[in-house]
Coordinates of N, CA and C in Angstrom, one line a residue:
M681 N 1.0 -1.6 0.1 CA -0.1 -0.8 0.1 C 1.1 1.4 -0.2
I682 N 0.4 2.4 -0.4 CA 1.3 3.2 -1.0 C 0.5 4.5 0.3
P683 N 1.5 4.6 0.5 CA 1.2 5.1 2.0 C 0.4 7.0 1.4
V684 N -0.6 7.4 2.3 CA -1.2 8.6 2.0 C -0.2 10.1 1.9
K685 N 0.6 11.2 0.9 CA 1.3 12.5 1.3 C -0.4 13.2 1.9
K686 N -0.1 13.5 2.6 CA -0.9 15.3 3.5 C 0.5 16.1 3.4
T687 N -0.1 17.7 2.3 CA 0.3 18.5 2.5 C 0.7 19.4 3.7
K688 N 1.3 20.8 4.0 CA 1.3 21.4 5.2 C 0.9 20.6 6.8
S689 N 0.6 19.0 6.5 CA 0.6 18.8 8.2 C 1.6 17.1 8.0
I690 N 1.1 16.2 9.1 CA 1.9 15.2 9.2 C 0.8 14.3 9.6
A691 N 1.8 13.1 8.5 CA 1.1 12.3 8.0 C 1.7 10.9 8.8
I692 N 1.7 10.3 10.2 CA 2.4 9.2 10.8 C 2.0 8.5 10.3
G693 N 3.6 7.1 9.3 CA 3.3 6.7 9.1 C 5.0 5.8 9.8
L694 N 4.2 4.5 10.2 CA 5.0 3.4 10.9 C 4.8 1.5 9.7
Q695 N 6.4 1.6 10.2 CA 6.8 0.1 9.7 C 7.7 -0.6 9.9
A696 N 6.9 -1.6 10.6 CA 8.1 -2.2 10.9 C 8.9 -4.0 9.7
S697 N 9.3 -4.7 9.9 CA 9.5 -5.9 9.1 C 9.3 -5.3 8.1
A698 N 7.8 -6.3 7.1 CA 7.4 -6.1 6.2 C 6.4 -5.6 6.7
V699 N 5.9 -5.6 7.5 CA 4.1 -4.7 7.3 C 4.3 -3.3 7.3
S700 N 3.4 -2.1 7.3 CA 3.8 -0.9 6.8 C 1.8 -0.9 7.5
F701 N 1.8 0.6 7.6 CA 0.3 1.2 8.1 C 0.5 2.5 8.4
V702 N -0.9 3.7 7.7 CA -1.5 4.9 7.6 C -2.0 4.7 9.1
V703 N -1.6 5.3 9.2 CA -2.3 6.3 10.6 C -3.0 8.1 10.7
F704 N -3.6 8.5 11.1 CA -4.1 10.1 10.9 C -4.4 10.0 12.9
A705 N -4.5 11.6 12.5 CA -5.1 12.4 14.0 C -6.3 11.5 14.1
A706 N -6.8 11.4 15.2 CA -7.8 10.5 15.9 C -9.4 11.5 15.1
N707 N -9.1 12.4 15.1 CA -10.8 13.1 14.6 C -11.3 12.5 12.9
S708 N -11.9 12.8 12.9 CA -12.9 12.0 12.2 C -12.2 12.6 10.7
A709 N -11.6 13.5 10.7 CA -11.8 14.8 9.7 C -10.6 13.7 9.2
E710 N -9.6 13.6 10.2 CA -8.1 12.7 9.5 C -7.9 11.6 9.7
A711 N -8.6 10.6 10.0 CA -8.5 9.9 9.7 C -9.4 9.3 9.2
A712 N -10.4 9.6 7.9 CA -11.5 9.1 7.4 C -11.2 8.9 6.2
I713 N -9.7 9.4 5.0 CA -9.6 7.3 4.4 C -7.8 7.8 4.8
I714 N -8.6 6.5 4.6 CA -7.0 5.3 5.2 C -6.5 4.7 4.9
G715 N -5.9 5.6 3.1 CA -5.4 4.6 2.8 C -5.3 4.6 1.2
S716 N -4.5 4.9 1.0 CA -4.0 5.1 -1.1 C -3.7 3.9 -2.1
R717 N -3.4 3.6 -3.0 CA -2.5 2.7 -4.0 C -2.8 3.4 -5.3
V718 N -1.7 4.4 -5.9 CA -2.2 5.0 -6.8 C -0.7 4.3 -7.5
R719 N -1.5 4.3 -9.0 CA 0.2 4.0 -10.1 C -0.1 5.0 -11.2
G720 N 0.6 5.4 -12.0 CA 0.5 6.4 -13.8 C 1.3 6.8 -14.1
G721 N 1.2 7.5 -14.9 CA 2.5 7.4 -16.5 C 2.3 8.4 -17.4
Y722 N 3.1 8.8 -17.9 CA 2.7 8.9 -19.3 C 1.3 8.2 -20.3
V723 N 0.5 8.3 -21.0 CA 0.5 6.6 -21.5 C 1.1 6.1 -22.8
G724 N 1.6 4.9 -23.2 CA 2.4 4.5 -23.9 C 3.8 4.2 -22.8
Q725 N 3.9 5.1 -21.9 CA 5.9 4.6 -21.2 C 5.3 4.9 -20.0
P726 N 6.2 3.9 -19.4 CA 6.4 3.0 -18.0 C 5.4 4.1 -17.3
E727 N 5.2 3.4 -15.8 CA 3.8 4.0 -14.6 C 4.9 3.9 -13.2
T728 N 4.7 4.5 -12.6 CA 5.5 4.8 -11.4 C 4.6 4.6 -9.8
N729 N 4.8 4.7 -8.9 CA 3.8 4.7 -8.2 C 3.8 6.2 -7.7
L730 N 2.7 6.9 -7.8 CA 2.2 8.0 -7.1 C 1.2 8.1 -5.8
E731 N 1.5 9.2 -5.2 CA 0.4 9.6 -4.2 C -0.9 9.9 -3.7
L732 N -1.1 10.5 -2.8 CA -2.4 11.4 -2.7 C -2.5 12.6 -2.0
Q733 N -2.5 13.1 -2.6 CA -1.5 15.2 -2.0 C -3.4 15.0 -1.0
I734 N -3.3 15.5 0.2 CA -4.6 16.2 0.9 C -3.6 16.9 1.1
L735 N -4.3 18.6 0.7 CA -4.2 19.5 0.7 C -4.5 20.1 2.6
N736 N -4.4 20.3 3.1 CA -4.3 20.2 4.9 C -3.2 21.9 5.1
P737 N -3.9 22.4 5.8 CA -5.5 23.4 5.3 C -5.7 23.0 4.0
P738 N -6.9 23.3 4.6 CA -7.8 23.3 3.2 C -7.5 25.0 2.0
P739 N -7.4 25.2 1.1 CA -7.2 26.2 0.6 C -8.2 27.2 -0.2
Q740 N -7.8 28.5 0.2 CA -9.0 29.2 0.3 C -10.2 29.4 -1.4
E741 N -9.4 29.4 -1.8 CA -10.1 29.6 -3.0 C -9.6 28.2 -3.7
I742 N -10.2 27.1 -4.2 CA -10.5 26.2 -6.0 C -10.7 26.5 -7.0
R743 N -9.4 27.0 -7.6 CA -10.5 27.0 -9.1 C -9.6 26.1 -9.6
I744 N -10.8 24.7 -10.4 CA -9.9 24.1 -11.1 C -10.4 24.0 -12.3
I745 N -10.2 23.7 -13.3 CA -10.8 24.5 -14.6 C -9.7 23.3 -15.9
N746 N -9.7 23.4 -16.9 CA -8.8 23.4 -17.5 C -7.8 24.1 -18.5
F747 N -6.6 23.8 -18.7 CA -4.9 24.8 -18.3 C -6.0 25.4 -19.9
E748 N -5.0 26.4 -20.3 CA -4.7 27.6 -20.8 C -4.0 28.0 -20.6
R749 N -3.4 29.0 -22.2 CA -2.3 29.5 -22.5 C -2.3 30.7 -21.6
E750 N -0.8 30.8 -21.8 CA -1.0 32.5 -21.0 C -0.9 33.7 -22.3
E751 N -1.6 34.3 -22.2 CA -1.3 35.6 -22.9 C -0.2 36.1 -23.6
G752 N 0.0 35.8 -24.7 CA 1.3 36.1 -25.3 C 2.1 35.3 -25.5
D753 N 1.9 34.3 -25.2 CA 3.1 33.1 -24.6 C 2.8 32.0 -25.0
D754 N 3.6 31.1 -26.2 CA 3.1 29.6 -26.9 C 3.0 28.3 -25.6
R755 N 3.5 29.0 -24.4 CA 4.2 27.8 -23.4 C 2.4 27.3 -22.7
I756 N 2.9 25.9 -21.8 CA 1.6 26.0 -20.6 C 2.0 25.9 -19.3
N757 N 1.0 26.1 -18.7 CA 1.6 26.3 -17.9 C 1.8 24.9 -16.9
P758 N 3.3 24.4 -17.3 CA 3.9 22.9 -16.3 C 3.3 22.8 -15.3
D759 N 2.8 21.2 -14.8 CA 3.0 21.1 -13.6 C 3.4 19.7 -13.8
Q760 N 5.1 19.3 -12.9 CA 5.9 18.0 -12.9 C 4.4 17.3 -11.7
N761 N 4.4 17.8 -10.8 CA 4.0 16.9 -10.5 C 2.9 16.4 -10.7
K762 N 2.3 14.3 -10.5 CA 1.2 14.3 -11.6 C 0.3 13.3 -10.0
D763 N 0.1 13.6 -8.9 CA -0.2 13.0 -8.1 C -1.4 13.6 -7.9
I764 N -2.1 13.0 -6.6 CA -4.3 13.3 -7.2 C -3.7 13.7 -5.9
R765 N -4.8 15.5 -6.3 CA -4.9 15.7 -5.0 C -5.8 16.0 -3.8
A766 N -6.8 16.0 -3.2 CA -7.6 16.0 -2.7 C -8.2 16.8 -1.6
V767 N -9.5 17.6 -1.5 CA -9.9 18.5 0.0 C -11.0 17.7 0.8
I768 N -10.9 17.7 2.2 CA -11.5 16.6 2.9 C -12.9 18.0 3.1
E769 N -14.0 18.2 2.4 CA -14.8 18.8 2.2 C -15.8 18.7 4.3
K770 N -17.5 19.2 4.0 CA -17.9 18.9 5.2 C -18.2 17.0 5.2
Q771 N -18.5 17.2 7.1 CA -18.0 15.6 7.6 C -19.3 16.2 8.4
A772 N -19.5 14.6 8.8 CA -21.0 14.7 9.3 C -22.0 14.9 8.6
L773 N -22.3 15.1 8.0 CA -23.0 16.3 7.6 C -24.6 15.5 7.6
V774 N -25.9 16.1 8.3 CA -27.0 15.3 7.5 C -27.3 16.3 6.4
L775 N -28.0 14.7 5.7 CA -28.4 16.0 4.4 C -30.0 16.8 4.3
P776 N -29.7 18.0 4.2 CA -30.9 19.0 4.8 C -32.1 18.1 2.9
R777 N -31.5 17.6 2.5 CA -32.0 17.7 1.5 C -31.8 16.1 0.4
N778 N -33.0 15.6 -0.2 CA -32.1 14.4 -1.2 C -31.2 14.7 -2.3
L779 N -30.2 13.9 -2.4 CA -28.8 14.3 -2.8 C -29.0 13.2 -4.2
D780 N -29.2 14.0 -5.3 CA -28.5 12.8 -6.6 C -27.3 12.6 -6.8
V781 N -27.0 11.1 -6.9 CA -25.5 11.1 -6.7 C -25.0 10.0 -8.5
L782 N -24.3 9.6 -8.8 CA -24.1 8.7 -9.5 C -23.1 6.8 -8.4
D783 N -24.1 5.7 -9.4 CA -23.3 4.8 -8.7 C -21.7 4.1 -8.9
E784 N -21.4 4.7 -10.0 CA -19.6 5.0 -11.2 C -20.9 6.0 -11.8
F785 N -19.3 6.0 -12.4 CA -18.8 6.4 -13.7 C -18.3 6.3 -14.6
G786 N -19.0 5.8 -15.8 CA -18.0 5.9 -17.1 C -19.4 6.1 -18.1
E787 N -18.5 5.7 -19.3 CA -19.1 5.4 -20.6 C -20.9 5.0 -20.6
E788 N -20.9 4.6 -20.0 CA -23.2 4.5 -19.9 C -23.8 5.6 -18.8
T789 N -22.2 5.8 -17.2 CA -23.3 6.3 -16.4 C -22.7 7.4 -16.0
F790 N -22.9 8.1 -17.0 CA -22.8 9.4 -17.1 C -23.5 10.8 -15.8
R791 N -23.8 10.3 -15.2 CA -26.2 11.1 -15.2 C -26.6 10.8 -13.8
P792 N -26.9 11.1 -13.0 CA -26.6 10.9 -11.5 C -27.9 9.9 -11.8
N793 N -27.7 8.5 -11.2 CA -28.8 7.7 -11.3 C -29.5 6.4 -10.3
T794 N -28.9 7.6 -9.2 CA -29.6 6.9 -7.2 C -29.3 8.3 -6.8
T795 N -30.5 7.8 -5.6 CA -30.3 8.9 -4.1 C -30.4 8.4 -3.5
I796 N -29.3 9.6 -2.2 CA -29.4 9.4 -1.0 C -30.0 10.6 -0.7
A797 N -31.0 9.9 0.9 CA -31.9 10.5 1.2 C -31.4 11.3 1.9
K798 N -32.5 12.3 2.6 CA -32.5 13.4 2.8 C -32.8 12.6 4.6
D799 N -32.0 14.1 5.3 CA -31.6 12.9 6.8 C -30.4 12.0 6.7
T800 N -29.9 12.2 5.6 CA -28.7 10.3 5.5 C -27.4 11.6 6.1
L801 N -27.1 10.4 7.1 CA -25.5 11.5 7.4 C -24.3 10.7 6.4
V802 N -23.7 11.8 6.1 CA -22.6 11.9 5.0 C -21.3 12.4 5.7
S803 N -20.4 12.4 4.6 CA -18.9 12.9 4.5 C -18.8 13.3 3.0
S804 N -18.2 14.7 2.4 CA -17.6 14.3 1.5 C -16.0 14.6 1.3
Y805 N -16.1 14.7 -0.1 CA -14.4 14.5 -0.1 C -14.2 15.0 -1.6
L806 N -13.2 16.2 -1.7 CA -12.9 16.7 -3.2 C -12.1 15.7 -4.2
F807 N -11.7 15.5 -5.4 CA -10.3 15.2 -5.6 C -10.5 15.3 -7.1
Y808 N -9.0 16.0 -7.4 CA -8.5 16.2 -8.8 C -7.8 16.3 -9.5
V809 N -6.9 15.7 -10.3 CA -5.9 15.7 -11.2 C -5.0 17.1 -11.5
N810 N -3.7 16.7 -11.7 CA -2.6 18.1 -12.1 C -2.1 18.1 -13.5
P811 N -2.3 17.3 -14.4 CA -2.0 16.7 -15.9 C -1.4 18.7 -16.7
A812 N -0.2 18.4 -17.7 CA 0.7 19.6 -17.4 C -0.3 20.5 -18.8
G813 N -1.3 20.1 -19.7 CA -1.3 21.1 -20.1 C -2.0 20.6 -21.4
A814 N -2.2 21.2 -22.1 CA -2.9 21.1 -23.8 C -1.4 21.0 -24.2
G815 N -2.0 20.1 -24.9 CA -0.7 19.7 -26.5 C 0.8 19.3 -25.6
Q816 N -0.2 18.7 -24.7 CA 1.8 17.6 -23.8 C 0.4 16.2 -23.7
P817 N 1.5 15.5 -23.9 CA 1.0 13.9 -23.9 C 0.5 13.6 -22.5
K818 N -1.0 12.6 -23.5 CA -2.0 12.8 -22.1 C -0.7 11.2 -20.5
F819 N -2.0 12.1 -19.9 CA -1.3 11.4 -18.8 C -2.4 10.0 -18.2
R820 N -1.6 9.3 -17.3 CA -3.0 8.2 -16.8 C -3.0 8.0 -15.2
W821 N -3.9 8.4 -14.1 CA -3.8 8.2 -12.6 C -5.1 6.0 -12.6
H822 N -4.3 5.2 -12.5 CA -4.9 4.5 -11.7 C -4.8 3.6 -10.4
G823 N -6.2 3.5 -9.4 CA -5.9 2.7 -8.1 C -7.5 3.1 -7.4
Q824 N -6.8 3.2 -6.2 CA -8.3 2.7 -5.7 C -7.4 3.8 -4.7
I825 N -8.5 3.9 -3.1 CA -8.1 4.9 -2.2 C -10.4 4.3 -1.0
R826 N -9.4 3.8 0.2 CA -10.5 3.7 0.5 C -10.3 4.3 1.9
F827 N -11.5 4.2 2.6 CA -12.6 5.1 3.7 C -12.4 4.6 5.0
D828 N -12.8 5.1 6.2 CA -13.4 4.2 7.0 C -14.8 4.3 6.9
A829 N -15.7 4.7 5.8 CA -17.6 4.6 5.4 C -17.8 3.9 4.1
P830 N -18.4 3.4 4.2 CA -19.0 2.5 3.1 C -19.0 4.9 1.4
V831 N -19.4 3.3 1.0 CA -19.5 5.4 -0.4 C -20.9 5.2 -1.2
L832 N -21.0 5.4 -0.7 CA -22.5 6.2 -1.2 C -22.7 6.7 -2.4
G833 N -22.2 7.4 -3.1 CA -22.9 8.0 -4.7 C -20.9 9.3 -4.6
I834 N -21.0 9.5 -5.9 CA -19.9 9.9 -7.2 C -20.9 10.8 -7.8
L835 N -20.2 12.9 -7.6 CA -20.4 13.4 -8.7 C -18.8 14.1 -8.7
G836 N -19.4 13.5 -11.1 CA -18.6 14.2 -11.6 C -19.4 13.9 -13.1
G837 N -18.7 14.9 -14.0 CA -19.0 14.3 -15.3 C -19.3 16.0 -15.0
F838 N -19.6 16.3 -16.4 CA -20.7 18.0 -17.0 C -21.9 17.5 -17.0
S839 N -22.4 16.2 -16.3 CA -23.5 16.6 -16.2 C -24.5 17.4 -14.4
I840 N -23.0 17.4 -13.7 CA -23.3 17.3 -12.4 C -23.1 19.7 -12.2
N841 N -24.1 19.6 -11.4 CA -24.2 21.1 -11.1 C -23.7 22.0 -10.2
W842 N -22.0 21.8 -10.9 CA -21.0 21.9 -9.5 C -21.9 23.0 -8.4
N843 N -22.3 24.7 -9.6 CA -22.4 24.9 -7.7 C -23.0 24.9 -6.6
A844 N -24.2 24.1 -6.6 CA -25.4 23.2 -5.7 C -24.3 22.3 -4.8
S845 N -24.0 21.5 -5.5 CA -22.4 20.9 -5.3 C -22.0 21.9 -4.3
N846 N -21.3 22.5 -4.5 CA -20.4 23.5 -3.2 C -21.0 23.6 -2.4
R847 N -22.5 24.5 -2.7 CA -23.0 24.9 -1.2 C -23.2 23.9 -1.0
L848 N -23.5 22.6 -1.1 CA -24.1 21.6 0.5 C -22.9 20.8 0.7
L849 N -22.0 20.8 0.1 CA -20.7 20.3 0.6 C -19.5 20.7 0.5
G850 N -19.0 22.1 -0.5 CA -17.4 22.3 0.6 C -17.8 23.1 1.6
L851 N -16.7 23.5 1.8 CA -16.2 24.3 3.0 C -16.8 26.0 3.3
E852 N -17.2 25.7 4.2 CA -17.7 27.2 4.2 C -17.1 28.4 4.2
N853 N -14.9 27.6 4.1 CA -14.7 29.0 4.8 C -13.7 29.4 2.9
T854 N -14.4 28.4 1.8 CA -13.1 28.1 0.8 C -14.0 28.7 -0.7
S855 N -14.3 29.0 -1.1 CA -14.4 30.0 -2.9 C -13.9 28.2 -3.7
Y856 N -15.0 28.5 -4.3 CA -15.0 27.1 -5.3 C -15.6 27.6 -6.9
S857 N -14.9 28.0 -7.8 CA -15.2 27.5 -8.7 C -14.6 26.4 -10.0
I858 N -15.6 25.6 -10.4 CA -14.7 23.7 -10.5 C -15.5 24.4 -12.9
R859 N -14.8 24.7 -12.9 CA -15.2 24.0 -15.1 C -14.4 23.8 -15.6
S860 N -14.5 21.8 -15.2 CA -14.3 20.8 -15.6 C -14.4 19.7 -15.2
G861 N -14.7 19.2 -15.3 CA -15.3 17.1 -15.6 C -14.4 16.1 -15.7
L862 N -16.1 14.9 -15.0 CA -14.6 13.7 -15.5 C -15.2 13.6 -17.0
D863 N -14.2 13.1 -18.0 CA -14.5 12.4 -18.9 C -15.1 11.4 -19.4
A864 N -16.9 10.7 -19.8 CA -16.6 9.4 -20.2 C -16.1 8.4 -20.8
R865 N -15.5 9.5 -22.0 CA -15.0 8.7 -23.5 C -13.7 7.9 -22.7
Q866 N -13.5 8.3 -21.3 CA -11.8 8.2 -21.2 C -11.9 8.0 -19.5
D867 N -12.6 8.1 -18.5 CA -12.7 7.7 -17.1 C -13.6 7.3 -16.5
I868 N -12.8 5.9 -15.6 CA -13.7 5.1 -15.3 C -13.6 5.1 -13.7
V869 N -15.0 5.4 -12.6 CA -15.2 5.3 -11.4 C -15.5 4.2 -10.5
N870 N -15.1 3.5 -10.1 CA -17.0 3.0 -9.7 C -16.2 3.0 -7.7
I871 N -17.4 2.4 -7.4 CA -17.8 1.9 -5.7 C -17.2 0.3 -5.5
D872 N -17.1 0.2 -4.6 CA -16.6 -1.4 -3.9 C -16.6 -1.1 -1.9
N873 N -18.0 -0.9 -1.8 CA -18.2 -1.0 -0.3 C -17.2 0.2 -0.1
N874 N -16.4 0.1 0.7 CA -15.5 1.4 1.4 C -14.2 2.5 0.1
V875 N -13.9 0.8 0.1 CA -13.0 1.5 -2.0 C -13.3 2.2 -3.0
L876 N -12.7 3.1 -3.2 CA -13.2 3.6 -4.7 C -12.0 3.6 -5.5
Q877 N -12.8 2.8 -6.6 CA -11.5 2.5 -7.8 C -11.9 4.0 -9.0
F878 N -10.6 3.5 -9.5 CA -10.1 4.7 -10.1 C -9.7 4.0 -11.5
D879 N -9.9 4.9 -12.9 CA -8.6 5.2 -13.8 C -9.2 6.5 -14.8
I880 N -8.1 7.5 -14.8 CA -8.4 8.9 -15.2 C -7.4 8.7 -16.4
T881 N -7.2 9.4 -17.4 CA -7.0 10.0 -18.0 C -7.2 11.2 -18.6
A882 N -5.3 12.0 -19.1 CA -6.2 13.3 -19.1 C -4.7 14.3 -19.0
A883 N -5.4 15.2 -20.6 CA -4.3 15.3 -21.2 C -4.4 17.8 -19.6
A884 N -5.0 17.7 -20.8 CA -5.0 19.4 -20.1 C -7.0 19.9 -19.0
G885 N -7.8 19.1 -18.7 CA -8.8 18.9 -17.9 C -8.2 18.7 -16.4
M886 N -8.5 18.8 -15.2 CA -7.8 18.5 -14.1 C -9.1 17.3 -13.5
E887 N -10.5 16.9 -14.4 CA -11.4 16.0 -14.2 C -11.4 15.7 -13.1
P888 N -12.8 17.2 -12.0 CA -12.5 16.9 -10.9 C -13.8 15.8 -10.2
F889 N -14.1 14.9 -9.1 CA -15.2 14.6 -9.3 C -15.3 14.3 -7.3
R890 N -16.5 14.3 -6.3 CA -16.8 13.8 -5.8 C -16.7 12.4 -4.9
V891 N -17.3 12.7 -3.6 CA -16.9 11.6 -3.8 C -17.7 11.6 -2.1
I892 N -19.1 10.9 -1.5 CA -19.2 11.4 -0.7 C -20.0 10.3 0.2
T893 N -19.1 9.9 1.5 CA -19.2 8.9 1.9 C -20.5 8.4 3.0
S894 N -20.4 7.6 3.6 CA -21.7 7.3 4.9 C -20.6 8.8 6.1
G895 N -21.6 9.1 6.9 CA -21.1 9.4 7.8 C -20.4 8.9 9.5
T896 N -20.7 7.2 9.4 CA -20.5 6.8 10.3 C -19.5 5.6 9.9
P897 N -18.8 6.2 10.0 CA -17.2 5.1 10.9 C -17.6 3.5 10.2
T898 N -17.3 3.0 9.8 CA -17.6 1.4 9.9 C -16.3 0.9 9.8
V899 N -14.8 1.1 9.7 CA -14.1 1.1 10.1 C -13.0 1.1 10.8
S900 N -12.0 0.9 11.8 CA -11.5 1.2 12.5 C -10.6 1.5 12.4
V901 N -9.5 2.0 12.5 CA -8.3 2.8 13.0 C -7.5 2.6 14.2
P902 N -6.7 1.7 14.0 CA -6.2 1.5 15.5 C -5.6 2.8 15.3
E903 N -5.1 2.8 17.2 CA -4.3 4.4 17.7 C -2.7 4.0 17.0
P904 N -1.7 4.9 17.1 CA -0.5 5.2 16.5 C 0.4 3.9 17.7
I905 N 0.0 4.4 19.1 CA 1.0 3.7 19.9 C 0.4 2.4 19.9
T906 N -0.7 1.7 19.4 CA -1.0 -0.5 19.4 C -0.6 -0.5 18.4
I907 N -0.6 0.5 16.9 CA 0.3 0.3 15.7 C 1.7 -0.6 16.1
L908 N 1.8 0.4 16.7 CA 3.5 0.7 16.9 C 4.0 -0.2 17.7
G909 N 3.0 -0.5 19.0 CA 3.5 -2.1 19.9 C 3.3 -3.2 18.5
S910 N 2.8 -3.6 17.9 CA 2.5 -4.4 16.7 C 2.9 -5.2 15.6
G911 N 3.7 -3.7 15.5 CA 4.4 -3.4 14.3 C 5.9 -4.1 15.5
V912 N 6.8 -3.6 16.6 CA 8.3 -3.7 16.7 C 7.7 -5.0 17.3
A913 N 6.4 -5.9 18.0 CA 6.7 -6.8 18.7 C 7.2 -7.8 17.4
L914 N 6.2 -7.9 15.9 CA 6.0 -8.9 14.9 C 7.6 -8.5 14.3
G915 N 8.4 -7.5 14.1 CA 10.0 -7.5 14.1 C 10.5 -8.3 14.3
F916 N 10.3 -7.8 15.4 CA 10.9 -9.0 17.5 C 11.1 -10.1 17.3
G917 N 9.3 -10.9 16.8 CA 9.2 -11.9 16.6 C 10.0 -12.5 15.1
V918 N 10.3 -12.1 14.4 CA 10.4 -12.8 12.9 C 12.8 -12.4 13.5
L919 N 12.7 -11.9 14.1 CA 14.3 -12.0 14.3 C 15.1 -13.0 15.3
F920 N 14.0 -13.0 16.3 CA 13.8 -14.2 17.7 C 14.7 -15.4 16.9
R921 N 13.5 -15.8 16.1 CA 12.8 -16.6 14.9 C 14.3 -16.9 14.1
K922 N 15.0 -15.7 13.0 CA 15.7 -16.6 13.2 C 17.3 -16.4 14.0
I923 N 17.2 -15.8 15.5 CA 18.2 -16.4 15.5 C 18.0 -18.0 16.6
K924 N 16.8 -18.0 17.2 CA 16.4 -19.3 16.9 C 16.8 -20.7 16.5
Q925 N 16.7 -20.3 14.9 CA 17.0 -21.1 13.4 C 19.0 -21.0 13.4
K926 N 19.3 -19.8 13.6 CA 21.5 -20.3 13.7 C 21.8 -20.9 15.4
Q927 N 20.7 -21.0 17.0 CA 21.1 -21.9 17.4 C 21.3 -23.1 16.8

């Protein structure tokens, strides 16, 4: 498992022997994303391991658009960092109304096809990628993200009313400008209980999508000290067995 990377904050990662863990602080916003595995690369070229960057603290402004040429310049705004970005939005929110969402996104399912009922307790997350820009080779991201609760639905694509979604699920102190979306011709996002699986390709678009999970965690996250004890014990256990075999 590739650890989740957090910007401007500290993620506690403990590793002993062949065992690795990702642990976050005890509050729900920190513990909600409990793991990820991301790989990617330019289409047709070798892939590498990538990371999920959680923007913490959240930005005051989120502008997710297609890359455009700078005025009077032929260059495209390049970005060498091809990791996936994540913004943890409202947590443990009681929906004030029904919310139409997707149970998967793809060529056959790009319009809302299921509903999360009013008064459901939910948590929201915004994801997007950051390719080099128009005129550059396409880049591919694929893998999975694990949450501490079942995923209830996805919001993405050009059929989504981003402004309404931002007002309902977005952060109160963050301004949003989203003028892009998943492309049903090349992007796939689906759900398996508390795991989100994705396969995204882009050159210019930033392919944003929202994930709505249950606001009630069902997967426990061990305390760091417990994991440390278990990992160290396992490491010493392997060491002692090797010593005993030599004797």
